[in-house]
Amino acid sequence: MKPHENDEIDLEDGKLEKDKDRPIRSKGVNRIQNQALLSGLAYCISSCSMILVNKYVLSSYDFNAGISLMLYQNFISVIIVSTLSFLGVISTEPLTWRLIKVWLPVNFIFVGMLVTSMFSLKYINVAMVTILKNVTNVITAVGEMYLFQKDHDSRVWAALFLMIISAISGGITDLSFHAVGYAWQIINCFLTASYSLTLRRVMDTAKHVTKSGNLNEFSMVMLNNTLSLPLGLILIFVFNEVEYLSRTPLLRLPTFWFVVTLSGFLGLAISFTSMWFLHQTGATTYSLVGSLNKIPLSVAGILLFHVPTSLQNSASILFGLLAGVFFARAKMRERSQS
C-alpha cells in the first residue's frame, strides 16, 4: 500500500492516483478494441477475396485445372511460411518422419476438401456455394454426437434444420443449377466435416511426436501445404490436367499469373488473419463474424459475376444466411452453458 503522504500530494493536484490511471486504462481498452476491429476487418476481407478471386480464375478465365490452381497456391504458402520461419519471424515444428506419418491421413482429407471446393466453385455461383456449405455444419454436428457423444441443445438442431431447408429450397430455385457442381459440393461438405472431426484426434497425437510437445497454427499450415504438394502432382496426372496446361494460352498471360499468385497470398492471409482475429477476440466472436461475413460475400458474388437469380432463390439464400447466424448464436449459448 502507498503511504498517506502520497495520497495528500495527489489530492493537492486535484486527483487521486487511481484517477490518474483511468486515461491510461481507457487508452489500453481503445487500443485493444482497435486491434480487434482491424483484425476482424482483415479476416473478412481476406476470406471474401479468396473465394471471389478463385471464382474469377475458374469461371471468368475459364481455367479448367482446379487441382493445378490449388497446387500453386499451396506452393506459395510453403515458400512464404518457410521464409518467415527461416528469418525467425514465426516458429514452426521441423517435419520429422514420425510427424508426417501421423499427419498424412488428415492431409488426404485436406487435399480432397480443397480439390472438391475448386470443382464445385467452377460450376456453382458463390452465393449458393455459401449456402450449401451450411450442410457441413449438419454433418459435423451428427459426427460429434456419434463419435464424441456430444449432445446439442434444441436451438442448435433448429438452426441446422433451417440450414437444410434453405439448401434444398436454394437448389430447387437456382436458375443456374448445375448437377455436377452440386455433386462436387456435397462431397466437399462430407470431406470438410471429416477434416474437422479427424483434426481433433490427429492434433492430440501429433503433439506427442513434435520436439516441443506443441503444434501451432503455422506448423499446421506448413504440414498441410507441404504434404499436399506430392499428392497434388499425382492428382494432376490422374485428372489429366497436364495436357490442358500444355495447350492453354492462359499461362502466357501476365495478368493471369498475377491473379493466381494473388490467390496464393490470400490463401495464406486467411490463416494469418484468422489467428490474429481469434487471438484479439475469442471463439464465439470469431464464429459469429464468420457467419455474418457470408452475407456481403453472397451479395458480392451475385453482383460481380452477374448471376441470374429470382425472388424465390434470393429469399432462399437470405434464409440460409440468417440460419447460419442463428446457428452461430445457438453455438455461443451452448458453449456458455457447458
PDB file of C-alpha atoms in Angstrom, residues 100-239:
ATOM      1  CA  ILE A 100       4.408 -36.904 -41.286  1.00  0.00           C
ATOM      2  CA  LYS A 101       3.105 -40.434 -40.656  1.00  0.00           C
ATOM      3  CA  VAL A 102       0.682 -39.135 -38.028  1.00  0.00           C
ATOM      4  CA  TRP A 103      -0.486 -36.198 -40.137  1.00  0.00           C
ATOM      5  CA  LEU A 104      -0.732 -37.930 -43.540  1.00  0.00           C
ATOM      6  CA  PRO A 105      -4.291 -39.360 -43.133  1.00  0.00           C
ATOM      7  CA  VAL A 106      -5.800 -35.963 -42.302  1.00  0.00           C
ATOM      8  CA  ASN A 107      -3.803 -34.405 -45.162  1.00  0.00           C
ATOM      9  CA  PHE A 108      -5.518 -36.712 -47.670  1.00  0.00           C
ATOM     10  CA  ILE A 109      -8.846 -35.330 -46.471  1.00  0.00           C
ATOM     11  CA  PHE A 110      -7.455 -31.772 -46.571  1.00  0.00           C
ATOM     12  CA  VAL A 111      -6.417 -32.126 -50.234  1.00  0.00           C
ATOM     13  CA  GLY A 112      -9.750 -33.703 -51.146  1.00  0.00           C
ATOM     14  CA  MET A 113     -11.526 -30.829 -49.422  1.00  0.00           C
ATOM     15  CA  LEU A 114      -9.596 -28.217 -51.429  1.00  0.00           C
ATOM     16  CA  VAL A 115      -9.938 -30.028 -54.761  1.00  0.00           C
ATOM     17  CA  THR A 116     -13.698 -30.578 -54.463  1.00  0.00           C
ATOM     18  CA  SER A 117     -14.089 -26.954 -53.406  1.00  0.00           C
ATOM     19  CA  MET A 118     -12.364 -25.847 -56.624  1.00  0.00           C
ATOM     20  CA  PHE A 119     -14.506 -28.168 -58.748  1.00  0.00           C
ATOM     21  CA  SER A 120     -17.787 -27.010 -57.205  1.00  0.00           C
ATOM     22  CA  LEU A 121     -16.879 -23.311 -57.335  1.00  0.00           C
ATOM     23  CA  LYS A 122     -16.325 -23.543 -61.083  1.00  0.00           C
ATOM     24  CA  TYR A 123     -19.939 -24.612 -61.712  1.00  0.00           C
ATOM     25  CA  ILE A 124     -21.926 -23.042 -58.847  1.00  0.00           C
ATOM     26  CA  ASN A 125     -22.350 -19.360 -58.031  1.00  0.00           C
ATOM     27  CA  VAL A 126     -20.704 -18.016 -54.868  1.00  0.00           C
ATOM     28  CA  ALA A 127     -23.975 -17.397 -53.000  1.00  0.00           C
ATOM     29  CA  MET A 128     -25.193 -20.973 -53.447  1.00  0.00           C
ATOM     30  CA  VAL A 129     -21.791 -22.404 -52.533  1.00  0.00           C
ATOM     31  CA  THR A 130     -22.020 -20.394 -49.303  1.00  0.00           C
ATOM     32  CA  ILE A 131     -25.495 -21.760 -48.531  1.00  0.00           C
ATOM     33  CA  LEU A 132     -24.628 -25.349 -49.431  1.00  0.00           C
ATOM     34  CA  LYS A 133     -21.574 -25.198 -47.168  1.00  0.00           C
ATOM     35  CA  ASN A 134     -24.017 -24.926 -44.257  1.00  0.00           C
ATOM     36  CA  VAL A 135     -24.703 -28.644 -44.769  1.00  0.00           C
ATOM     37  CA  THR A 136     -21.182 -29.202 -43.397  1.00  0.00           C
ATOM     38  CA  ASN A 137     -22.409 -27.969 -40.005  1.00  0.00           C
ATOM     39  CA  VAL A 138     -25.178 -30.582 -40.038  1.00  0.00           C
ATOM     40  CA  ILE A 139     -22.771 -33.432 -40.846  1.00  0.00           C
ATOM     41  CA  THR A 140     -20.282 -32.184 -38.240  1.00  0.00           C
ATOM     42  CA  ALA A 141     -22.976 -32.000 -35.535  1.00  0.00           C
ATOM     43  CA  VAL A 142     -24.124 -35.559 -36.264  1.00  0.00           C
ATOM     44  CA  GLY A 143     -20.493 -36.722 -36.295  1.00  0.00           C
ATOM     45  CA  GLU A 144     -19.823 -35.073 -32.921  1.00  0.00           C
ATOM     46  CA  MET A 145     -22.876 -36.788 -31.479  1.00  0.00           C
ATOM     47  CA  TYR A 146     -21.817 -40.287 -32.591  1.00  0.00           C
ATOM     48  CA  LEU A 147     -18.017 -40.006 -32.339  1.00  0.00           C
ATOM     49  CA  PHE A 148     -17.615 -37.796 -29.260  1.00  0.00           C
ATOM     50  CA  GLN A 149     -21.033 -38.343 -27.570  1.00  0.00           C
ATOM     51  CA  LYS A 150     -21.580 -34.600 -27.651  1.00  0.00           C
ATOM     52  CA  ASP A 151     -25.180 -33.503 -27.209  1.00  0.00           C
ATOM     53  CA  HIS A 152     -26.552 -30.329 -28.787  1.00  0.00           C
ATOM     54  CA  ASP A 153     -29.460 -28.298 -27.469  1.00  0.00           C
ATOM     55  CA  SER A 154     -32.725 -27.682 -29.307  1.00  0.00           C
ATOM     56  CA  ARG A 155     -31.628 -24.259 -30.666  1.00  0.00           C
ATOM     57  CA  VAL A 156     -28.657 -25.811 -32.475  1.00  0.00           C
ATOM     58  CA  TRP A 157     -30.795 -28.542 -34.054  1.00  0.00           C
ATOM     59  CA  ALA A 158     -33.428 -25.956 -35.052  1.00  0.00           C
ATOM     60  CA  ALA A 159     -30.724 -23.888 -36.783  1.00  0.00           C
ATOM     61  CA  LEU A 160     -29.373 -26.982 -38.547  1.00  0.00           C
ATOM     62  CA  PHE A 161     -32.885 -27.868 -39.729  1.00  0.00           C
ATOM     63  CA  LEU A 162     -33.283 -24.355 -41.159  1.00  0.00           C
ATOM     64  CA  MET A 163     -29.951 -24.772 -42.953  1.00  0.00           C
ATOM     65  CA  ILE A 164     -31.123 -27.982 -44.618  1.00  0.00           C
ATOM     66  CA  ILE A 165     -34.398 -26.348 -45.716  1.00  0.00           C
ATOM     67  CA  SER A 166     -32.554 -23.338 -47.167  1.00  0.00           C
ATOM     68  CA  ALA A 167     -30.093 -25.562 -49.051  1.00  0.00           C
ATOM     69  CA  ILE A 168     -32.897 -27.633 -50.584  1.00  0.00           C
ATOM     70  CA  SER A 169     -35.048 -24.620 -51.485  1.00  0.00           C
ATOM     71  CA  GLY A 170     -31.989 -22.787 -52.823  1.00  0.00           C
ATOM     72  CA  GLY A 171     -31.087 -25.708 -55.072  1.00  0.00           C
ATOM     73  CA  ILE A 172     -34.654 -26.037 -56.385  1.00  0.00           C
ATOM     74  CA  THR A 173     -34.911 -22.326 -57.214  1.00  0.00           C
ATOM     75  CA  ASP A 174     -31.327 -21.959 -58.548  1.00  0.00           C
ATOM     76  CA  LEU A 175     -31.627 -20.649 -62.130  1.00  0.00           C
ATOM     77  CA  SER A 176     -28.013 -21.625 -62.845  1.00  0.00           C
ATOM     78  CA  PHE A 177     -28.327 -25.113 -61.326  1.00  0.00           C
ATOM     79  CA  HIS A 178     -25.516 -27.462 -62.361  1.00  0.00           C
ATOM     80  CA  ALA A 179     -25.773 -31.119 -61.267  1.00  0.00           C
ATOM     81  CA  VAL A 180     -22.012 -31.737 -61.496  1.00  0.00           C
ATOM     82  CA  GLY A 181     -21.234 -28.689 -59.370  1.00  0.00           C
ATOM     83  CA  TYR A 182     -23.796 -29.676 -56.739  1.00  0.00           C
ATOM     84  CA  ALA A 183     -22.399 -33.222 -56.625  1.00  0.00           C
ATOM     85  CA  TRP A 184     -18.869 -31.901 -56.000  1.00  0.00           C
ATOM     86  CA  GLN A 185     -20.182 -29.531 -53.312  1.00  0.00           C
ATOM     87  CA  ILE A 186     -21.984 -32.332 -51.449  1.00  0.00           C
ATOM     88  CA  ILE A 187     -18.757 -34.381 -51.491  1.00  0.00           C
ATOM     89  CA  ASN A 188     -16.930 -31.268 -50.264  1.00  0.00           C
ATOM     90  CA  CYS A 189     -19.332 -30.947 -47.315  1.00  0.00           C
ATOM     91  CA  PHE A 190     -18.628 -34.520 -46.217  1.00  0.00           C
ATOM     92  CA  LEU A 191     -14.864 -34.063 -46.610  1.00  0.00           C
ATOM     93  CA  THR A 192     -14.864 -30.728 -44.740  1.00  0.00           C
ATOM     94  CA  ALA A 193     -16.837 -32.250 -41.868  1.00  0.00           C
ATOM     95  CA  SER A 194     -14.499 -35.270 -41.845  1.00  0.00           C
ATOM     96  CA  TYR A 195     -11.477 -32.957 -41.731  1.00  0.00           C
ATOM     97  CA  SER A 196     -12.919 -31.040 -38.784  1.00  0.00           C
ATOM     98  CA  LEU A 197     -13.762 -34.220 -36.849  1.00  0.00           C
ATOM     99  CA  THR A 198     -10.492 -36.016 -37.649  1.00  0.00           C
ATOM    100  CA  LEU A 199      -8.294 -32.989 -36.938  1.00  0.00           C
ATOM    101  CA  ARG A 200      -9.146 -33.034 -33.233  1.00  0.00           C
ATOM    102  CA  ARG A 201      -7.789 -36.534 -32.702  1.00  0.00           C
ATOM    103  CA  VAL A 202      -4.800 -36.154 -35.010  1.00  0.00           C
ATOM    104  CA  MET A 203      -3.688 -32.918 -33.331  1.00  0.00           C
ATOM    105  CA  ASP A 204      -3.589 -34.590 -29.917  1.00  0.00           C
ATOM    106  CA  THR A 205      -1.492 -37.437 -31.320  1.00  0.00           C
ATOM    107  CA  ALA A 206       0.756 -35.115 -33.344  1.00  0.00           C
ATOM    108  CA  LYS A 207       1.673 -33.066 -30.262  1.00  0.00           C
ATOM    109  CA  HIS A 208       3.311 -36.134 -28.714  1.00  0.00           C
ATOM    110  CA  VAL A 209       5.675 -36.616 -31.684  1.00  0.00           C
ATOM    111  CA  THR A 210       6.836 -32.998 -32.016  1.00  0.00           C
ATOM    112  CA  LYS A 211      10.065 -31.798 -30.434  1.00  0.00           C
ATOM    113  CA  SER A 212       8.375 -29.001 -28.480  1.00  0.00           C
ATOM    114  CA  GLY A 213       5.324 -31.035 -27.490  1.00  0.00           C
ATOM    115  CA  ASN A 214       3.101 -28.454 -29.177  1.00  0.00           C
ATOM    116  CA  LEU A 215       1.700 -27.794 -32.655  1.00  0.00           C
ATOM    117  CA  ASN A 216       0.856 -24.199 -33.520  1.00  0.00           C
ATOM    118  CA  GLU A 217      -1.175 -22.898 -36.449  1.00  0.00           C
ATOM    119  CA  PHE A 218       1.906 -22.084 -38.527  1.00  0.00           C
ATOM    120  CA  SER A 219       3.172 -25.649 -38.176  1.00  0.00           C
ATOM    121  CA  MET A 220      -0.213 -26.994 -39.304  1.00  0.00           C
ATOM    122  CA  VAL A 221      -0.206 -24.674 -42.325  1.00  0.00           C
ATOM    123  CA  MET A 222       3.309 -25.847 -43.173  1.00  0.00           C
ATOM    124  CA  LEU A 223       2.398 -29.512 -42.698  1.00  0.00           C
ATOM    125  CA  ASN A 224      -0.798 -29.420 -44.734  1.00  0.00           C
ATOM    126  CA  ASN A 225       0.612 -27.420 -47.624  1.00  0.00           C
ATOM    127  CA  THR A 226       3.938 -29.278 -47.848  1.00  0.00           C
ATOM    128  CA  LEU A 227       2.345 -32.733 -47.785  1.00  0.00           C
ATOM    129  CA  SER A 228      -0.272 -31.628 -50.319  1.00  0.00           C
ATOM    130  CA  LEU A 229       2.364 -30.927 -52.998  1.00  0.00           C
ATOM    131  CA  PRO A 230       3.288 -34.538 -53.950  1.00  0.00           C
ATOM    132  CA  LEU A 231      -0.338 -35.638 -53.673  1.00  0.00           C
ATOM    133  CA  GLY A 232      -1.415 -32.695 -55.850  1.00  0.00           C
ATOM    134  CA  LEU A 233       1.136 -33.632 -58.502  1.00  0.00           C
ATOM    135  CA  ILE A 234      -0.260 -37.170 -58.641  1.00  0.00           C
ATOM    136  CA  LEU A 235      -3.825 -35.861 -58.980  1.00  0.00           C
ATOM    137  CA  ILE A 236      -2.792 -33.558 -61.848  1.00  0.00           C
ATOM    138  CA  PHE A 237      -1.794 -36.636 -63.840  1.00  0.00           C
ATOM    139  CA  VAL A 238      -4.827 -38.659 -62.691  1.00  0.00           C
ATOM    140  CA  PHE A 239      -7.249 -35.941 -63.866  1.00  0.00           C
TER     141      PHE A 239
END
